Amino acid sequence: MLTPVKDILKMASDANTSVIAFNSLDYNMIYSTVQAAEKVGKPVICMLYPEHHTGFNWANPEGFAAMVKSLADEVSVPVGLHLDHCSDFNYIMRAVKAGFSCVMYDGSMLPLEENIANTRKVADAAHAFGVAVEAELGHVGFAATVSDQSNLDMYTQPDVAAKFIEESTCDALAVAIGSAHGVYKETPHLDIKRLSEINAATEAPLVLHGGSGIPDDQLDQAFVNGINKFNVGTEFFQLYYDCLKDYGQINGDGGNIFDYANYCQPRLIDYLTKKMELSKF
Ligand code: 13P
């Protein structure tokens, strides 16, 4: 059932847990995400990362939205449609018009006041269409650069978070507390104390990026300390690629592209259902 992301975040907040938001590229990944959610009876969010469209020619916002909407119609669990990291106002509005119920404006590399002003501009425009806005304060860097996850200068400051949310009017806030995007070279250590301080200083649902590879016990802690949306990409993409390689290796010239969907979807669903055990709905 297609459901506004804002409503799903409220469900997560009420249940003191986090919904998991998975990045996807195509029908196989979206289908598997929606079916896995139905299997475990929990809400889920499907996310489009704009650069996968603009840089690699995967699904555009209209096509992505159409796939999520039609697949969500086939299940009873809430399914959200979200635009991940974007700093292009026009692209964000394109996604809004395509039916995304939540869009992320990422101004995390900008000076604070500029991040606030730009987020506010996006929020004013998106809110007029009833669409929610996620913003980022502090900066979640890249796991390939180990220092990104331990650089305290990039972490979110609790007192600034309250001001940021009030002035930008964003609906959800991505926080930098020790995670990073991509494959970790060193095990991350989430700053749970900082997270609980941010949570105490703000009302908005908090979002944890860089979800692949964070140990489960740390995630359990994060989810009861204010994280209501948890983003996962790298692990899911890697598995999809592994499926492709394995299918070729197992079947050689005897394989065919039609059969590939039937091969990979159960593997993807198996991974997704296990991951969703972290969500305590
Ligand atoms: P990973 O690719 O590291 O799992 O992070 C995903 C993410 O944060 C998308 O916004």
PDB file of C-alpha atoms and ligand atoms in Angstrom:
ATOM      1  CA  MET A   1       0.000   0.000   0.000  1.00  0.00           C
ATOM      2  CA  LEU A   2       1.661   3.214  -1.107  1.00  0.00           C
ATOM      3  CA  THR A   3       1.909   5.349   2.048  1.00  0.00           C
ATOM      4  CA  PRO A   4       3.371   8.831   2.630  1.00  0.00           C
ATOM      5  CA  VAL A   5       6.890   8.567   4.055  1.00  0.00           C
ATOM      6  CA  LYS A   6       5.906  11.044   6.757  1.00  0.00           C
ATOM      7  CA  ASP A   7       3.236   8.596   8.017  1.00  0.00           C
ATOM      8  CA  ILE A   8       5.727   5.723   7.975  1.00  0.00           C
ATOM      9  CA  LEU A   9       8.208   7.800   9.994  1.00  0.00           C
ATOM     10  CA  LYS A  10       5.462   8.525  12.525  1.00  0.00           C
ATOM     11  CA  MET A  11       4.764   4.761  12.809  1.00  0.00           C
ATOM     12  CA  ALA A  12       8.474   4.163  13.389  1.00  0.00           C
ATOM     13  CA  SER A  13       8.657   6.904  16.001  1.00  0.00           C
ATOM     14  CA  ASP A  14       5.556   5.559  17.802  1.00  0.00           C
ATOM     15  CA  ALA A  15       7.076   2.056  17.814  1.00  0.00           C
ATOM     16  CA  ASN A  16      10.453   3.445  18.981  1.00  0.00           C
ATOM     17  CA  THR A  17      12.221   1.798  16.059  1.00  0.00           C
ATOM     18  CA  SER A  18      13.380   2.522  12.530  1.00  0.00           C
ATOM     19  CA  VAL A  19      11.976   1.752   9.120  1.00  0.00           C
ATOM     20  CA  ILE A  20      14.612   0.591   6.644  1.00  0.00           C
ATOM     21  CA  ALA A  21      14.957   2.533   3.403  1.00  0.00           C
ATOM     22  CA  PHE A  22      16.628   0.605   0.594  1.00  0.00           C
ATOM     23  CA  ASN A  23      18.187   2.177  -2.499  1.00  0.00           C
ATOM     24  CA  SER A  24      17.050   0.443  -5.689  1.00  0.00           C
ATOM     25  CA  LEU A  25      17.884   0.544  -9.371  1.00  0.00           C
ATOM     26  CA  ASP A  26      15.240  -1.433 -11.217  1.00  0.00           C
ATOM     27  CA  TYR A  27      12.156  -3.638 -11.100  1.00  0.00           C
ATOM     28  CA  ASN A  28      13.996  -6.650  -9.623  1.00  0.00           C
ATOM     29  CA  MET A  29      15.253  -4.639  -6.661  1.00  0.00           C
ATOM     30  CA  ILE A  30      11.989  -2.776  -6.045  1.00  0.00           C
ATOM     31  CA  TYR A  31       9.884  -5.943  -6.439  1.00  0.00           C
ATOM     32  CA  SER A  32      12.123  -7.801  -3.969  1.00  0.00           C
ATOM     33  CA  THR A  33      11.996  -4.939  -1.449  1.00  0.00           C
ATOM     34  CA  VAL A  34       8.212  -4.718  -1.529  1.00  0.00           C
ATOM     35  CA  GLN A  35       7.725  -8.490  -1.371  1.00  0.00           C
ATOM     36  CA  ALA A  36      10.199  -8.846   1.516  1.00  0.00           C
ATOM     37  CA  ALA A  37       8.309  -6.173   3.454  1.00  0.00           C
ATOM     38  CA  GLU A  38       5.043  -8.027   2.858  1.00  0.00           C
ATOM     39  CA  LYS A  39       6.649 -11.281   3.984  1.00  0.00           C
ATOM     40  CA  VAL A  40       7.757  -9.824   7.330  1.00  0.00           C
ATOM     41  CA  GLY A  41       4.687  -7.585   7.711  1.00  0.00           C
ATOM     42  CA  LYS A  42       6.647  -4.361   8.184  1.00  0.00           C
ATOM     43  CA  PRO A  43       6.713  -0.953   6.454  1.00  0.00           C
ATOM     44  CA  VAL A  44       9.547  -0.219   4.052  1.00  0.00           C
ATOM     45  CA  ILE A  45      10.812   2.704   1.956  1.00  0.00           C
ATOM     46  CA  CYS A  46      12.105   2.521  -1.635  1.00  0.00           C
ATOM     47  CA  MET A  47      14.678   5.173  -2.520  1.00  0.00           C
ATOM     48  CA  LEU A  48      15.927   6.517  -5.821  1.00  0.00           C
ATOM     49  CA  TYR A  49      19.459   7.914  -5.746  1.00  0.00           C
ATOM     50  CA  PRO A  50      19.395  10.563  -8.515  1.00  0.00           C
ATOM     51  CA  GLU A  51      22.931   9.940  -9.732  1.00  0.00           C
ATOM     52  CA  HIS A  52      22.004   6.365 -10.632  1.00  0.00           C
ATOM     53  CA  HIS A  53      19.621   7.907 -13.148  1.00  0.00           C
ATOM     54  CA  THR A  54      21.614  10.934 -14.277  1.00  0.00           C
ATOM     55  CA  GLY A  55      25.059   9.321 -14.233  1.00  0.00           C
ATOM     56  CA  PHE A  56      24.308   5.686 -15.105  1.00  0.00           C
ATOM     57  CA  ASN A  57      20.952   5.771 -16.912  1.00  0.00           C
ATOM     58  CA  TRP A  58      19.007   3.598 -14.489  1.00  0.00           C
ATOM     59  CA  ALA A  59      15.332   4.486 -13.824  1.00  0.00           C
ATOM     60  CA  ASN A  60      14.255   8.123 -13.986  1.00  0.00           C
ATOM     61  CA  PRO A  61      11.950   9.546 -11.264  1.00  0.00           C
ATOM     62  CA  GLU A  62       8.763   8.970 -13.280  1.00  0.00           C
ATOM     63  CA  GLY A  63       9.643   5.358 -14.112  1.00  0.00           C
ATOM     64  CA  PHE A  64      10.865   4.614 -10.597  1.00  0.00           C
ATOM     65  CA  ALA A  65       7.702   6.094  -9.079  1.00  0.00           C
ATOM     66  CA  ALA A  66       5.474   4.096 -11.439  1.00  0.00           C
ATOM     67  CA  MET A  67       7.201   0.828 -10.482  1.00  0.00           C
ATOM     68  CA  VAL A  68       6.987   1.513  -6.746  1.00  0.00           C
ATOM     69  CA  LYS A  69       3.344   2.598  -6.989  1.00  0.00           C
ATOM     70  CA  SER A  70       2.198  -0.459  -8.946  1.00  0.00           C
ATOM     71  CA  LEU A  71       4.163  -2.928  -6.790  1.00  0.00           C
ATOM     72  CA  ALA A  72       3.014  -1.240  -3.565  1.00  0.00           C
ATOM     73  CA  ASP A  73      -0.598  -1.651  -4.745  1.00  0.00           C
ATOM     74  CA  GLU A  74      -0.138  -5.441  -4.632  1.00  0.00           C
ATOM     75  CA  VAL A  75       0.743  -5.607  -0.915  1.00  0.00           C
ATOM     76  CA  SER A  76      -0.894  -4.634   2.362  1.00  0.00           C
ATOM     77  CA  VAL A  77       2.168  -3.249   4.191  1.00  0.00           C
ATOM     78  CA  PRO A  78       2.998   0.484   3.951  1.00  0.00           C
ATOM     79  CA  VAL A  79       5.520   1.257   1.188  1.00  0.00           C
ATOM     80  CA  GLY A  80       7.110   4.718   0.947  1.00  0.00           C
ATOM     81  CA  LEU A  81       8.632   6.436  -2.081  1.00  0.00           C
ATOM     82  CA  HIS A  82      11.622   8.655  -1.324  1.00  0.00           C
ATOM     83  CA  LEU A  83      14.183  10.664  -3.306  1.00  0.00           C
ATOM     84  CA  ASP A  84      17.644  10.203  -1.793  1.00  0.00           C
ATOM     85  CA  HIS A  85      20.507  12.785  -1.747  1.00  0.00           C
ATOM     86  CA  CYS A  86      19.781  15.626  -4.154  1.00  0.00           C
ATOM     87  CA  SER A  87      20.982  19.213  -4.267  1.00  0.00           C
ATOM     88  CA  ASP A  88      19.319  20.190  -7.552  1.00  0.00           C
ATOM     89  CA  PHE A  89      16.098  22.124  -6.888  1.00  0.00           C
ATOM     90  CA  ASN A  90      14.632  21.366 -10.333  1.00  0.00           C
ATOM     91  CA  TYR A  91      15.306  17.635 -10.033  1.00  0.00           C
ATOM     92  CA  ILE A  92      13.697  17.611  -6.600  1.00  0.00           C
ATOM     93  CA  MET A  93      10.578  19.297  -8.008  1.00  0.00           C
ATOM     94  CA  ARG A  94      10.528  16.780 -10.851  1.00  0.00           C
ATOM     95  CA  ALA A  95      10.416  13.997  -8.234  1.00  0.00           C
ATOM     96  CA  VAL A  96       7.709  15.833  -6.284  1.00  0.00           C
ATOM     97  CA  LYS A  97       5.576  16.013  -9.428  1.00  0.00           C
ATOM     98  CA  ALA A  98       6.281  12.329 -10.154  1.00  0.00           C
ATOM     99  CA  GLY A  99       4.672  11.397  -6.820  1.00  0.00           C
ATOM    100  CA  PHE A 100       7.576  11.003  -4.380  1.00  0.00           C
ATOM    101  CA  SER A 101       6.161  11.708  -0.913  1.00  0.00           C
ATOM    102  CA  CYS A 102       9.522  12.654   0.591  1.00  0.00           C
ATOM    103  CA  VAL A 103      12.608  14.254  -0.943  1.00  0.00           C
ATOM    104  CA  MET A 104      16.060  14.759   0.494  1.00  0.00           C
ATOM    105  CA  TYR A 105      17.762  18.087  -0.044  1.00  0.00           C
ATOM    106  CA  ASP A 106      21.437  17.575   0.739  1.00  0.00           C
ATOM    107  CA  GLY A 107      23.202  20.821   1.593  1.00  0.00           C
ATOM    108  CA  SER A 108      25.497  19.146   4.102  1.00  0.00           C
ATOM    109  CA  MET A 109      28.662  20.402   2.393  1.00  0.00           C
ATOM    110  CA  LEU A 110      27.505  24.038   2.574  1.00  0.00           C
ATOM    111  CA  PRO A 111      28.009  26.575   5.374  1.00  0.00           C
ATOM    112  CA  LEU A 112      25.218  26.287   7.975  1.00  0.00           C
ATOM    113  CA  GLU A 113      23.226  29.378   6.984  1.00  0.00           C
ATOM    114  CA  GLU A 114      23.308  28.438   3.306  1.00  0.00           C
ATOM    115  CA  ASN A 115      22.205  24.876   4.108  1.00  0.00           C
ATOM    116  CA  ILE A 116      19.323  26.294   6.160  1.00  0.00           C
ATOM    117  CA  ALA A 117      18.273  28.773   3.440  1.00  0.00           C
ATOM    118  CA  ASN A 118      18.382  26.197   0.638  1.00  0.00           C
ATOM    119  CA  THR A 119      16.568  23.548   2.691  1.00  0.00           C
ATOM    120  CA  ARG A 120      13.899  26.129   3.532  1.00  0.00           C
ATOM    121  CA  LYS A 121      13.438  26.962  -0.146  1.00  0.00           C
ATOM    122  CA  VAL A 122      12.968  23.265  -0.989  1.00  0.00           C
ATOM    123  CA  ALA A 123      10.695  22.743   2.026  1.00  0.00           C
ATOM    124  CA  ASP A 124       8.444  25.686   1.051  1.00  0.00           C
ATOM    125  CA  ALA A 125       8.083  24.310  -2.473  1.00  0.00           C
ATOM    126  CA  ALA A 126       7.682  20.640  -1.476  1.00  0.00           C
ATOM    127  CA  HIS A 127       5.287  21.334   1.392  1.00  0.00           C
ATOM    128  CA  ALA A 128       2.975  23.135  -1.044  1.00  0.00           C
ATOM    129  CA  PHE A 129       2.511  19.718  -2.700  1.00  0.00           C
ATOM    130  CA  GLY A 130       2.160  17.905   0.637  1.00  0.00           C
ATOM    131  CA  VAL A 131       5.626  16.384   0.238  1.00  0.00           C
ATOM    132  CA  ALA A 132       8.001  15.997   3.191  1.00  0.00           C
ATOM    133  CA  VAL A 133      11.671  17.002   3.190  1.00  0.00           C
ATOM    134  CA  GLU A 134      14.701  15.267   4.672  1.00  0.00           C
ATOM    135  CA  ALA A 135      17.808  17.407   5.182  1.00  0.00           C
ATOM    136  CA  GLU A 136      21.323  16.693   6.425  1.00  0.00           C
ATOM    137  CA  LEU A 137      23.275  18.493   9.108  1.00  0.00           C
ATOM    138  CA  GLY A 138      26.911  17.701   9.682  1.00  0.00           C
ATOM    139  CA  HIS A 139      28.212  15.565   6.861  1.00  0.00           C
ATOM    140  CA  VAL A 140      28.069  11.789   6.388  1.00  0.00           C
ATOM    141  CA  GLY A 141      31.176  11.132   4.296  1.00  0.00           C
ATOM    142  CA  PHE A 142      32.587   8.111   2.518  1.00  0.00           C
ATOM    143  CA  ALA A 143      33.704   4.894   4.186  1.00  0.00           C
ATOM    144  CA  ALA A 144      36.574   4.655   1.698  1.00  0.00           C
ATOM    145  CA  THR A 145      38.053   7.696   3.465  1.00  0.00           C
ATOM    146  CA  VAL A 146      38.360   6.204   6.961  1.00  0.00           C
ATOM    147  CA  SER A 147      38.849   9.640   8.541  1.00  0.00           C
ATOM    148  CA  ASP A 148      35.347  10.683   7.356  1.00  0.00           C
ATOM    149  CA  GLN A 149      33.663   8.452   9.913  1.00  0.00           C
ATOM    150  CA  SER A 150      35.843   9.593  12.807  1.00  0.00           C
ATOM    151  CA  ASN A 151      36.186  13.296  11.975  1.00  0.00           C
ATOM    152  CA  LEU A 152      34.286  15.014  14.787  1.00  0.00           C
ATOM    153  CA  ASP A 153      34.220  18.279  12.820  1.00  0.00           C
ATOM    154  CA  MET A 154      31.799  16.579  10.442  1.00  0.00           C
ATOM    155  CA  TYR A 155      29.484  15.269  13.190  1.00  0.00           C
ATOM    156  CA  THR A 156      26.069  16.813  13.911  1.00  0.00           C
ATOM    157  CA  GLN A 157      25.987  19.144  16.907  1.00  0.00           C
ATOM    158  CA  PRO A 158      22.868  18.687  19.084  1.00  0.00           C
ATOM    159  CA  ASP A 159      22.283  22.395  19.801  1.00  0.00           C
ATOM    160  CA  VAL A 160      22.673  23.327  16.124  1.00  0.00           C
ATOM    161  CA  ALA A 161      20.254  20.540  15.119  1.00  0.00           C
ATOM    162  CA  ALA A 162      17.372  22.195  16.976  1.00  0.00           C
ATOM    163  CA  LYS A 163      18.007  25.560  15.292  1.00  0.00           C
ATOM    164  CA  PHE A 164      18.439  23.888  11.900  1.00  0.00           C
ATOM    165  CA  ILE A 165      15.116  22.035  12.061  1.00  0.00           C
ATOM    166  CA  GLU A 166      13.222  25.072  13.273  1.00  0.00           C
ATOM    167  CA  GLU A 167      14.597  27.464  10.667  1.00  0.00           C
ATOM    168  CA  SER A 168      14.714  25.098   7.702  1.00  0.00           C
ATOM    169  CA  THR A 169      11.282  23.533   8.520  1.00  0.00           C
ATOM    170  CA  CYS A 170      12.588  20.137   7.349  1.00  0.00           C
ATOM    171  CA  ASP A 171      10.542  17.098   8.384  1.00  0.00           C
ATOM    172  CA  ALA A 172      13.378  14.625   9.017  1.00  0.00           C
ATOM    173  CA  LEU A 173      17.063  15.093   9.732  1.00  0.00           C
ATOM    174  CA  ALA A 174      19.986  12.962   8.578  1.00  0.00           C
ATOM    175  CA  VAL A 175      22.645  13.026  11.271  1.00  0.00           C
ATOM    176  CA  ALA A 176      26.395  12.457  11.184  1.00  0.00           C
ATOM    177  CA  ILE A 177      27.300  10.300  14.207  1.00  0.00           C
ATOM    178  CA  GLY A 178      30.048   8.028  12.898  1.00  0.00           C
ATOM    179  CA  SER A 179      28.580   6.270   9.864  1.00  0.00           C
ATOM    180  CA  ALA A 180      29.763   6.709   6.272  1.00  0.00           C
ATOM    181  CA  HIS A 181      28.615   5.674   2.790  1.00  0.00           C
ATOM    182  CA  GLY A 182      30.080   2.602   1.096  1.00  0.00           C
ATOM    183  CA  VAL A 183      32.243  -0.287   2.283  1.00  0.00           C
ATOM    184  CA  TYR A 184      33.834   0.342   5.681  1.00  0.00           C
ATOM    185  CA  LYS A 185      37.566  -0.209   5.974  1.00  0.00           C
ATOM    186  CA  GLU A 186      37.293  -0.113   9.754  1.00  0.00           C
ATOM    187  CA  THR A 187      34.289  -1.069  11.889  1.00  0.00           C
ATOM    188  CA  PRO A 188      32.304   2.113  12.569  1.00  0.00           C
ATOM    189  CA  HIS A 189      31.522   3.182  16.123  1.00  0.00           C
ATOM    190  CA  LEU A 190      28.308   5.166  16.293  1.00  0.00           C
ATOM    191  CA  ASP A 191      28.300   8.016  18.788  1.00  0.00           C
ATOM    192  CA  ILE A 192      25.106   6.953  20.588  1.00  0.00           C
ATOM    193  CA  LYS A 193      25.540   9.576  23.325  1.00  0.00           C
ATOM    194  CA  ARG A 194      25.561  12.333  20.727  1.00  0.00           C
ATOM    195  CA  LEU A 195      22.562  10.752  19.007  1.00  0.00           C
ATOM    196  CA  SER A 196      20.527  10.721  22.206  1.00  0.00           C
ATOM    197  CA  GLU A 197      21.447  14.374  22.801  1.00  0.00           C
ATOM    198  CA  ILE A 198      20.288  15.290  19.291  1.00  0.00           C
ATOM    199  CA  ASN A 199      17.112  13.282  19.900  1.00  0.00           C
ATOM    200  CA  ALA A 200      16.465  15.103  23.175  1.00  0.00           C
ATOM    201  CA  ALA A 201      17.008  18.491  21.516  1.00  0.00           C
ATOM    202  CA  THR A 202      14.658  17.869  18.568  1.00  0.00           C
ATOM    203  CA  GLU A 203      11.227  16.464  17.719  1.00  0.00           C
ATOM    204  CA  ALA A 204      11.929  15.465  14.120  1.00  0.00           C
ATOM    205  CA  PRO A 205      12.576  11.867  13.094  1.00  0.00           C
ATOM    206  CA  LEU A 206      16.311  11.250  12.671  1.00  0.00           C
ATOM    207  CA  VAL A 207      17.866   9.395   9.756  1.00  0.00           C
ATOM    208  CA  LEU A 208      20.986   7.225   9.705  1.00  0.00           C
ATOM    209  CA  HIS A 209      22.847   7.026   6.391  1.00  0.00           C
ATOM    210  CA  GLY A 210      25.643   4.669   5.418  1.00  0.00           C
ATOM    211  CA  GLY A 211      23.789   1.627   6.739  1.00  0.00           C
ATOM    212  CA  SER A 212      25.799  -1.152   5.071  1.00  0.00           C
ATOM    213  CA  GLY A 213      28.219  -2.836   7.458  1.00  0.00           C
ATOM    214  CA  ILE A 214      27.216  -1.266  10.772  1.00  0.00           C
ATOM    215  CA  PRO A 215      27.120  -4.005  13.459  1.00  0.00           C
ATOM    216  CA  ASP A 216      23.585  -5.005  14.507  1.00  0.00           C
ATOM    217  CA  ASP A 217      24.097  -4.252  18.206  1.00  0.00           C
ATOM    218  CA  GLN A 218      24.970  -0.636  17.354  1.00  0.00           C
ATOM    219  CA  LEU A 219      21.900  -0.387  15.142  1.00  0.00           C
ATOM    220  CA  ASP A 220      19.688  -1.693  17.962  1.00  0.00           C
ATOM    221  CA  GLN A 221      21.040   1.144  20.099  1.00  0.00           C
ATOM    222  CA  ALA A 222      20.587   3.744  17.381  1.00  0.00           C
ATOM    223  CA  PHE A 223      16.979   2.688  16.733  1.00  0.00           C
ATOM    224  CA  VAL A 224      15.910   3.211  20.353  1.00  0.00           C
ATOM    225  CA  ASN A 225      17.711   6.550  20.522  1.00  0.00           C
ATOM    226  CA  GLY A 226      15.875   8.442  17.812  1.00  0.00           C
ATOM    227  CA  ILE A 227      16.771   6.889  14.461  1.00  0.00           C
ATOM    228  CA  ASN A 228      13.461   6.325  12.639  1.00  0.00           C
ATOM    229  CA  LYS A 229      14.793   5.875   9.093  1.00  0.00           C
ATOM    230  CA  PHE A 230      17.833   3.788   8.247  1.00  0.00           C
ATOM    231  CA  ASN A 231      19.333   3.937   4.738  1.00  0.00           C
ATOM    232  CA  VAL A 232      20.930   0.908   3.120  1.00  0.00           C
ATOM    233  CA  GLY A 233      22.428   0.806  -0.365  1.00  0.00           C
ATOM    234  CA  THR A 234      25.883  -0.729  -0.841  1.00  0.00           C
ATOM    235  CA  GLU A 235      25.102  -4.177   0.626  1.00  0.00           C
ATOM    236  CA  PHE A 236      21.985  -4.538  -1.504  1.00  0.00           C
ATOM    237  CA  PHE A 237      23.751  -3.420  -4.708  1.00  0.00           C
ATOM    238  CA  GLN A 238      26.657  -5.761  -4.032  1.00  0.00           C
ATOM    239  CA  LEU A 239      24.318  -8.714  -3.560  1.00  0.00           C
ATOM    240  CA  TYR A 240      22.482  -7.887  -6.797  1.00  0.00           C
ATOM    241  CA  TYR A 241      25.804  -7.830  -8.631  1.00  0.00           C
ATOM    242  CA  ASP A 242      26.891 -11.094  -6.986  1.00  0.00           C
ATOM    243  CA  CYS A 243      23.640 -12.688  -8.197  1.00  0.00           C
ATOM    244  CA  LEU A 244      24.475 -11.623 -11.742  1.00  0.00           C
ATOM    245  CA  LYS A 245      27.983 -13.071 -11.558  1.00  0.00           C
ATOM    246  CA  ASP A 246      26.803 -16.303  -9.897  1.00  0.00           C
ATOM    247  CA  TYR A 247      24.005 -16.835 -12.404  1.00  0.00           C
ATOM    248  CA  GLY A 248      26.488 -16.554 -15.258  1.00  0.00           C
ATOM    249  CA  GLN A 249      28.927 -18.884 -13.572  1.00  0.00           C
ATOM    250  CA  ILE A 250      26.332 -21.521 -12.666  1.00  0.00           C
ATOM    251  CA  ASN A 251      24.553 -21.556 -16.014  1.00  0.00           C
ATOM    252  CA  GLY A 252      27.214 -20.533 -18.537  1.00  0.00           C
ATOM    253  CA  ASP A 253      25.822 -20.532 -22.078  1.00  0.00           C
ATOM    254  CA  GLY A 254      22.792 -22.511 -20.833  1.00  0.00           C
ATOM    255  CA  GLY A 255      21.414 -19.536 -18.912  1.00  0.00           C
ATOM    256  CA  ASN A 256      18.984 -16.978 -20.286  1.00  0.00           C
ATOM    257  CA  ILE A 257      18.055 -13.466 -19.312  1.00  0.00           C
ATOM    258  CA  PHE A 258      14.370 -14.325 -18.796  1.00  0.00           C
ATOM    259  CA  ASP A 259      15.207 -16.837 -16.110  1.00  0.00           C
ATOM    260  CA  TYR A 260      17.511 -14.411 -14.319  1.00  0.00           C
ATOM    261  CA  ALA A 261      14.710 -12.610 -12.444  1.00  0.00           C
ATOM    262  CA  ASN A 262      13.474 -15.915 -10.989  1.00  0.00           C
ATOM    263  CA  TYR A 263      17.033 -16.697  -9.891  1.00  0.00           C
ATOM    264  CA  CYS A 264      17.927 -13.396  -8.211  1.00  0.00           C
ATOM    265  CA  GLN A 265      14.652 -12.331  -6.581  1.00  0.00           C
ATOM    266  CA  PRO A 266      14.548 -15.100  -3.914  1.00  0.00           C
ATOM    267  CA  ARG A 267      18.168 -14.308  -2.978  1.00  0.00           C
ATOM    268  CA  LEU A 268      17.420 -10.603  -2.698  1.00  0.00           C
ATOM    269  CA  ILE A 269      14.245 -11.279  -0.681  1.00  0.00           C
ATOM    270  CA  ASP A 270      16.157 -13.559   1.667  1.00  0.00           C
ATOM    271  CA  TYR A 271      18.722 -10.808   2.374  1.00  0.00           C
ATOM    272  CA  LEU A 272      16.034  -8.128   2.763  1.00  0.00           C
ATOM    273  CA  THR A 273      13.841 -10.115   5.154  1.00  0.00           C
ATOM    274  CA  LYS A 274      16.858 -10.843   7.376  1.00  0.00           C
ATOM    275  CA  LYS A 275      17.846  -7.162   7.344  1.00  0.00           C
ATOM    276  CA  MET A 276      14.317  -6.103   8.250  1.00  0.00           C
ATOM    277  CA  GLU A 277      14.503  -8.144  11.465  1.00  0.00           C
ATOM    278  CA  LEU A 278      16.328  -5.085  12.818  1.00  0.00           C
ATOM    279  CA  SER A 279      13.097  -3.091  12.461  1.00  0.00           C
ATOM    280  CA  LYS A 280      11.109  -3.847  15.611  1.00  0.00           C
ATOM    281  CA  PHE A 281       7.598  -3.050  14.349  1.00  0.00           C
TER     282      PHE A 281
HETATM  283  P1  13P B   1      25.315   2.632   2.119  1.00  0.00           P
HETATM  284  O1  13P B   1      25.411   2.583   0.613  1.00  0.00           O
HETATM  285  O2  13P B   1      26.627   2.827   2.764  1.00  0.00           O
HETATM  286  O3  13P B   1      24.534   1.480   2.661  1.00  0.00           O
HETATM  287  O4  13P B   1      24.480   3.964   2.448  1.00  0.00           O
HETATM  288  C1  13P B   1      23.242   4.180   1.849  1.00  0.00           C
HETATM  289  C2  13P B   1      22.758   5.548   2.104  1.00  0.00           C
HETATM  290  O5  13P B   1      23.037   6.155   3.117  1.00  0.00           O
HETATM  291  C3  13P B   1      21.877   6.153   1.091  1.00  0.00           C
HETATM  292  O6  13P B   1      21.512   7.445   1.403  1.00  0.00           O
END
